[in-house]
Amino acid sequence: MQYSRYFAIARNHRRLLVIGLCAGLVAGIASGFGVPFFVQRVFKNIFEDVETTYSLGYLIFVSSLLPGVFLVRGIAGYINQYFLQWTVQNVLLEVRQKLFEKLQILPIAYFERRQSGDLMAKLVGDTLQVQHAILLVARDAFVQPFTFLAGLGYLVYLAFEQKQMGFLIAMVVVAPLMVAPVSYVGRKLRRRSRSLQNTLGELTDVMAENLRGVVEVRSFNLQERERTRFTEKLKDYNRFAMKMAKYYHMTQPFMELLAVCMVSIAFIYSYQKGIGFSSFAAMGAALFFTVDAIKRVIKMLNGLQKTSGSFSRIETVLAEEETVRDVEEPTDLLNPVGNLQFENVHFSYHDSAESPDLHIDQLEIPHGTICALVGPSGAGKSTFAKLIPRFYDPQSGHIRFDGTDIRTLRKQDLRSCIAFVPQAPVLFNGTVRDNIHLARPSATADEVVDAARQAHAEEFILSLPNGYDSVVGENAVRLSGGQRQRLALARAFLKNAPVLILDEATSALDAESEIKIQDALKKLAKNRTILIIAHRFATISLADTVLLFEKGKIRCRGDFDTVMKDDLFRRLYEIQLGDPAQQASR
Ligand SMILES: Nc1ncnc2c1ncn2[C@@H]1O[C@H](COP(=O)(O)OP(=O)(O)OP(=O)(O)O)[C@@H](O)[C@H]1O
Ligand SMILES: [Mg+2]
């Protein structure tokens, strides 16, 4: 487990930490030494010194000693808690930020290997666990050791004063007894903590999936299946939580029993050695604070063990390697026009270059052209498109952008030159305008409207209750599939990038809208490179070049008439060929 990261961040808040620590020192001494010391002094005067008659003023002075020491203890304790919590909150803020930042830069493949629910659980659940743990540390880690040492110091002082060394020896023998059960419980807790958090991740996965599949759950009547799945995970979670509880709550009663035993021994010892009431009371107070300090430290250590699973789960994300990295000294991209070249590119999703999912020998897609990618489902069209903005890096070969290998460019520069509309675009919660505008925040209101017009989206936007200022809702569930696609297109058009990649971006549109968008694309193609993955003839026929994909390779390339000669192409489009309406739209 790595706590060094947390200490390193805490160091940035040194000043607050030092104030908190000093206050902790004062509070610890006031508790462990001050309280028993004054107890002895007051009790001696009041109960044992029966010969002397004290004046009322002196009595008031003596009896205010104890409230005084508690006042110091209270104020110092408060300052200690306040400043340490301040530090802790700041440490957590940074950890959460770091975690979120990491999720922004990790490669897409990372997210495909993991469930989003589990990542959410890490981001929310685990950081909350860590927060509990660090708060516990802040509360007890500094005050309690000081209290313990001060209390012990007082006991030593008392032993010397009363000349009772046997008492000290007894202390030294009993103390290690207290540590043994703690380390046992700690080990048990550590092992279970990770399992507990992993089950919480699985639970969140089930929940997230259920929410994503609201429609499927209802249409396939999957409620019972979902309930069972959820209940199973819930029971798992409860089982692990109870396993932890079994051990976690074991230490407290054990420690208390031990403490009471010690007091009983102290009774016998005091009686036999004739120790006075004031010293006994002081010893009791000192013992209380030392034992209480140990108890709290133990509770804190066990609390840390309990959340060690969360610490390591967060650590796994933070330590995750970023595989699609920028080079040390990236090349600047000056006046990008969007010439694309592929050279012996092999790519596999499974990190094995032997049976590549995609294999492109030589290919050039020149600036100013429209290139259509066609082929059967699973042939590798989307994969091919995703290599261009470096969503994945090929295992071997080169992809060049305006003659420069894209690996030597800054990812940010490269991506700002590519407008990519994926197969299932996501809209963010916000207004229609925001959703388009985010592609190029510097764009003017007119440019936003213009992009919407090109994407043939203006008509439906204006029919919404608040036009461009209508809120689309989470993932635009209140819009139709085609409307969502048009907003995604408008966003890509607004970006005004040299390369435009549309992965079945018009598949949900009616023929009329699609024709309008094709007109826009033809105009746009004059000064950029457009890649369209599409199944409809109308769209394909727009292209200067057609690439026919089959099993990860380009089976045939050329203009429309050339690929028409290919059997596979003809077979794929037979139905459309036979459809006079489709032919008419060509
Ligand atoms: N993230 C992924 N991880 C592993 N394999 C993948 C991943 N995405 C796609 N594949 C596999 O790679 C192959 C090519 O998929 P790709 O999505 O490129 O096909 P496509 O030509 O776009 O198909 P479609 O027309 O259905 O969209 C498929 O066999 C698919 O199973
Ligand atoms: Mg695809």
PDB file of C-alpha atoms in Angstrom, residues 51-190:
ATOM      1  CA  GLU A  51      -4.757  19.676  59.098  1.00  0.00           C
ATOM      2  CA  THR A  52      -4.440  22.843  56.995  1.00  0.00           C
ATOM      3  CA  THR A  53      -7.403  25.197  56.589  1.00  0.00           C
ATOM      4  CA  TYR A  54      -7.329  26.907  53.196  1.00  0.00           C
ATOM      5  CA  SER A  55      -8.831  30.303  52.468  1.00  0.00           C
ATOM      6  CA  LEU A  56     -11.804  30.484  50.090  1.00  0.00           C
ATOM      7  CA  GLY A  57      -9.651  32.317  47.535  1.00  0.00           C
ATOM      8  CA  TYR A  58      -7.086  29.531  47.545  1.00  0.00           C
ATOM      9  CA  LEU A  59      -9.831  26.914  47.250  1.00  0.00           C
ATOM     10  CA  ILE A  60     -11.271  28.714  44.258  1.00  0.00           C
ATOM     11  CA  PHE A  61      -7.789  28.848  42.743  1.00  0.00           C
ATOM     12  CA  VAL A  62      -7.165  25.160  43.346  1.00  0.00           C
ATOM     13  CA  SER A  63     -10.532  24.021  42.048  1.00  0.00           C
ATOM     14  CA  SER A  64     -10.176  26.144  38.934  1.00  0.00           C
ATOM     15  CA  LEU A  65      -6.961  24.341  38.019  1.00  0.00           C
ATOM     16  CA  LEU A  66      -8.845  21.406  36.531  1.00  0.00           C
ATOM     17  CA  PRO A  67     -11.294  23.457  34.436  1.00  0.00           C
ATOM     18  CA  GLY A  68      -8.231  25.462  33.361  1.00  0.00           C
ATOM     19  CA  VAL A  69      -6.361  22.446  32.082  1.00  0.00           C
ATOM     20  CA  PHE A  70      -9.492  21.210  30.317  1.00  0.00           C
ATOM     21  CA  LEU A  71      -9.890  24.627  28.713  1.00  0.00           C
ATOM     22  CA  VAL A  72      -6.338  24.481  27.328  1.00  0.00           C
ATOM     23  CA  ARG A  73      -6.951  20.899  26.213  1.00  0.00           C
ATOM     24  CA  GLY A  74     -10.235  21.900  24.552  1.00  0.00           C
ATOM     25  CA  ILE A  75      -8.864  24.911  22.669  1.00  0.00           C
ATOM     26  CA  ALA A  76      -5.700  23.133  21.532  1.00  0.00           C
ATOM     27  CA  GLY A  77      -7.747  20.067  20.553  1.00  0.00           C
ATOM     28  CA  TYR A  78     -10.080  22.223  18.515  1.00  0.00           C
ATOM     29  CA  ILE A  79      -7.253  23.963  16.650  1.00  0.00           C
ATOM     30  CA  ASN A  80      -5.639  20.593  16.016  1.00  0.00           C
ATOM     31  CA  GLN A  81      -8.820  19.083  14.583  1.00  0.00           C
ATOM     32  CA  TYR A  82      -9.671  22.109  12.500  1.00  0.00           C
ATOM     33  CA  PHE A  83      -6.305  22.495  10.802  1.00  0.00           C
ATOM     34  CA  LEU A  84      -5.807  18.808  10.260  1.00  0.00           C
ATOM     35  CA  GLN A  85      -9.218  18.446   8.686  1.00  0.00           C
ATOM     36  CA  TRP A  86      -8.337  21.397   6.482  1.00  0.00           C
ATOM     37  CA  THR A  87      -5.197  19.592   5.321  1.00  0.00           C
ATOM     38  CA  VAL A  88      -7.106  16.351   4.812  1.00  0.00           C
ATOM     39  CA  GLN A  89      -9.781  17.993   2.712  1.00  0.00           C
ATOM     40  CA  ASN A  90      -7.101  19.518   0.534  1.00  0.00           C
ATOM     41  CA  VAL A  91      -5.297  16.213   0.151  1.00  0.00           C
ATOM     42  CA  LEU A  92      -8.546  14.570  -0.856  1.00  0.00           C
ATOM     43  CA  LEU A  93      -9.386  17.321  -3.258  1.00  0.00           C
ATOM     44  CA  GLU A  94      -6.095  16.717  -5.031  1.00  0.00           C
ATOM     45  CA  VAL A  95      -6.480  12.941  -5.028  1.00  0.00           C
ATOM     46  CA  ARG A  96      -9.950  13.205  -6.541  1.00  0.00           C
ATOM     47  CA  GLN A  97      -8.694  15.714  -9.108  1.00  0.00           C
ATOM     48  CA  LYS A  98      -5.754  13.463  -9.990  1.00  0.00           C
ATOM     49  CA  LEU A  99      -8.030  10.488 -10.385  1.00  0.00           C
ATOM     50  CA  PHE A 100     -10.399  12.366 -12.647  1.00  0.00           C
ATOM     51  CA  GLU A 101      -7.527  13.864 -14.638  1.00  0.00           C
ATOM     52  CA  LYS A 102      -6.103  10.378 -15.126  1.00  0.00           C
ATOM     53  CA  LEU A 103      -9.421   9.204 -16.502  1.00  0.00           C
ATOM     54  CA  GLN A 104      -9.289  12.047 -19.028  1.00  0.00           C
ATOM     55  CA  ILE A 105      -5.960  10.949 -20.474  1.00  0.00           C
ATOM     56  CA  LEU A 106      -6.108   7.162 -20.262  1.00  0.00           C
ATOM     57  CA  PRO A 107      -6.446   5.497 -23.676  1.00  0.00           C
ATOM     58  CA  ILE A 108      -9.858   4.425 -24.915  1.00  0.00           C
ATOM     59  CA  ALA A 109      -8.820   0.786 -24.690  1.00  0.00           C
ATOM     60  CA  TYR A 110      -8.584   1.174 -20.898  1.00  0.00           C
ATOM     61  CA  PHE A 111     -12.277   1.947 -20.678  1.00  0.00           C
ATOM     62  CA  GLU A 112     -13.248  -0.877 -22.972  1.00  0.00           C
ATOM     63  CA  ARG A 113     -11.572  -3.380 -20.662  1.00  0.00           C
ATOM     64  CA  ARG A 114     -13.410  -2.041 -17.625  1.00  0.00           C
ATOM     65  CA  GLN A 115     -16.938  -1.569 -16.457  1.00  0.00           C
ATOM     66  CA  SER A 116     -17.940   2.036 -16.086  1.00  0.00           C
ATOM     67  CA  GLY A 117     -19.773   1.208 -12.861  1.00  0.00           C
ATOM     68  CA  ASP A 118     -16.583  -0.007 -11.248  1.00  0.00           C
ATOM     69  CA  LEU A 119     -14.764   3.163 -12.310  1.00  0.00           C
ATOM     70  CA  MET A 120     -17.587   5.220 -10.844  1.00  0.00           C
ATOM     71  CA  ALA A 121     -17.306   3.236  -7.621  1.00  0.00           C
ATOM     72  CA  LYS A 122     -13.590   4.066  -7.528  1.00  0.00           C
ATOM     73  CA  LEU A 123     -14.189   7.723  -8.182  1.00  0.00           C
ATOM     74  CA  VAL A 124     -16.948   8.062  -5.607  1.00  0.00           C
ATOM     75  CA  GLY A 125     -17.010   5.104  -3.211  1.00  0.00           C
ATOM     76  CA  ASP A 126     -13.304   4.528  -2.760  1.00  0.00           C
ATOM     77  CA  THR A 127     -12.430   8.178  -2.391  1.00  0.00           C
ATOM     78  CA  LEU A 128     -15.156   8.408   0.261  1.00  0.00           C
ATOM     79  CA  GLN A 129     -13.611   5.461   2.094  1.00  0.00           C
ATOM     80  CA  VAL A 130     -10.227   7.121   1.879  1.00  0.00           C
ATOM     81  CA  GLN A 131     -11.787  10.305   3.198  1.00  0.00           C
ATOM     82  CA  HIS A 132     -13.109   8.451   6.256  1.00  0.00           C
ATOM     83  CA  ALA A 133      -9.716   6.875   6.817  1.00  0.00           C
ATOM     84  CA  ILE A 134      -7.746  10.086   6.502  1.00  0.00           C
ATOM     85  CA  LEU A 135     -10.187  11.922   8.740  1.00  0.00           C
ATOM     86  CA  LEU A 136      -9.649   9.244  11.331  1.00  0.00           C
ATOM     87  CA  VAL A 137      -5.921   9.703  10.937  1.00  0.00           C
ATOM     88  CA  ALA A 138      -6.288  13.463  11.243  1.00  0.00           C
ATOM     89  CA  ARG A 139      -8.357  13.087  14.383  1.00  0.00           C
ATOM     90  CA  ASP A 140      -6.111  10.694  16.194  1.00  0.00           C
ATOM     91  CA  ALA A 141      -2.745  10.267  14.529  1.00  0.00           C
ATOM     92  CA  PHE A 142      -1.110  13.228  16.214  1.00  0.00           C
ATOM     93  CA  VAL A 143      -2.982  13.970  19.432  1.00  0.00           C
ATOM     94  CA  GLN A 144      -3.119  10.394  20.669  1.00  0.00           C
ATOM     95  CA  PRO A 145       0.596   9.519  20.531  1.00  0.00           C
ATOM     96  CA  PHE A 146       1.332  12.792  22.345  1.00  0.00           C
ATOM     97  CA  THR A 147      -1.346  12.000  24.920  1.00  0.00           C
ATOM     98  CA  PHE A 148       0.055   8.521  25.347  1.00  0.00           C
ATOM     99  CA  LEU A 149       3.613   9.746  25.820  1.00  0.00           C
ATOM    100  CA  ALA A 150       2.517  12.486  28.223  1.00  0.00           C
ATOM    101  CA  GLY A 151       0.418  10.011  30.229  1.00  0.00           C
ATOM    102  CA  LEU A 152       3.299   7.585  30.332  1.00  0.00           C
ATOM    103  CA  GLY A 153       5.582  10.412  31.337  1.00  0.00           C
ATOM    104  CA  TYR A 154       3.303  11.202  34.220  1.00  0.00           C
ATOM    105  CA  LEU A 155       3.229   7.564  35.340  1.00  0.00           C
ATOM    106  CA  VAL A 156       7.034   7.492  35.342  1.00  0.00           C
ATOM    107  CA  TYR A 157       7.066  10.746  37.297  1.00  0.00           C
ATOM    108  CA  LEU A 158       4.579   9.252  39.767  1.00  0.00           C
ATOM    109  CA  ALA A 159       6.574   6.053  40.104  1.00  0.00           C
ATOM    110  CA  PHE A 160       9.696   8.072  40.939  1.00  0.00           C
ATOM    111  CA  GLU A 161       7.821  10.367  43.306  1.00  0.00           C
ATOM    112  CA  GLN A 162       6.244   7.464  45.166  1.00  0.00           C
ATOM    113  CA  LYS A 163       9.364   5.315  44.735  1.00  0.00           C
ATOM    114  CA  GLN A 164       7.221   2.503  43.253  1.00  0.00           C
ATOM    115  CA  MET A 165       9.281   0.904  40.495  1.00  0.00           C
ATOM    116  CA  GLY A 166       7.287  -2.357  40.542  1.00  0.00           C
ATOM    117  CA  PHE A 167       4.422  -0.404  39.079  1.00  0.00           C
ATOM    118  CA  LEU A 168       6.503   0.687  36.105  1.00  0.00           C
ATOM    119  CA  ILE A 169       7.655  -2.862  35.437  1.00  0.00           C
ATOM    120  CA  ALA A 170       4.025  -4.065  35.429  1.00  0.00           C
ATOM    121  CA  MET A 171       3.223  -1.413  32.812  1.00  0.00           C
ATOM    122  CA  VAL A 172       6.029  -2.526  30.554  1.00  0.00           C
ATOM    123  CA  VAL A 173       4.764  -6.121  30.701  1.00  0.00           C
ATOM    124  CA  VAL A 174       1.125  -5.296  29.985  1.00  0.00           C
ATOM    125  CA  ALA A 175       1.608  -2.831  27.117  1.00  0.00           C
ATOM    126  CA  PRO A 176       2.649  -5.360  24.411  1.00  0.00           C
ATOM    127  CA  LEU A 177      -0.358  -7.483  25.341  1.00  0.00           C
ATOM    128  CA  MET A 178      -2.503  -4.754  23.892  1.00  0.00           C
ATOM    129  CA  VAL A 179      -0.782  -4.724  20.535  1.00  0.00           C
ATOM    130  CA  ALA A 180      -1.087  -8.442  19.748  1.00  0.00           C
ATOM    131  CA  PRO A 181      -4.825  -8.631  18.999  1.00  0.00           C
ATOM    132  CA  VAL A 182      -4.569  -5.448  17.018  1.00  0.00           C
ATOM    133  CA  SER A 183      -2.121  -6.726  14.468  1.00  0.00           C
ATOM    134  CA  TYR A 184      -4.198  -9.908  14.152  1.00  0.00           C
ATOM    135  CA  VAL A 185      -7.372  -7.977  13.436  1.00  0.00           C
ATOM    136  CA  GLY A 186      -5.519  -5.581  11.114  1.00  0.00           C
ATOM    137  CA  ARG A 187      -4.375  -8.460   8.896  1.00  0.00           C
ATOM    138  CA  LYS A 188      -7.910  -9.835   8.659  1.00  0.00           C
ATOM    139  CA  LEU A 189      -9.312  -6.429   7.799  1.00  0.00           C
ATOM    140  CA  ARG A 190      -6.776  -5.678   5.085  1.00  0.00           C
TER     141      ARG A 190
END
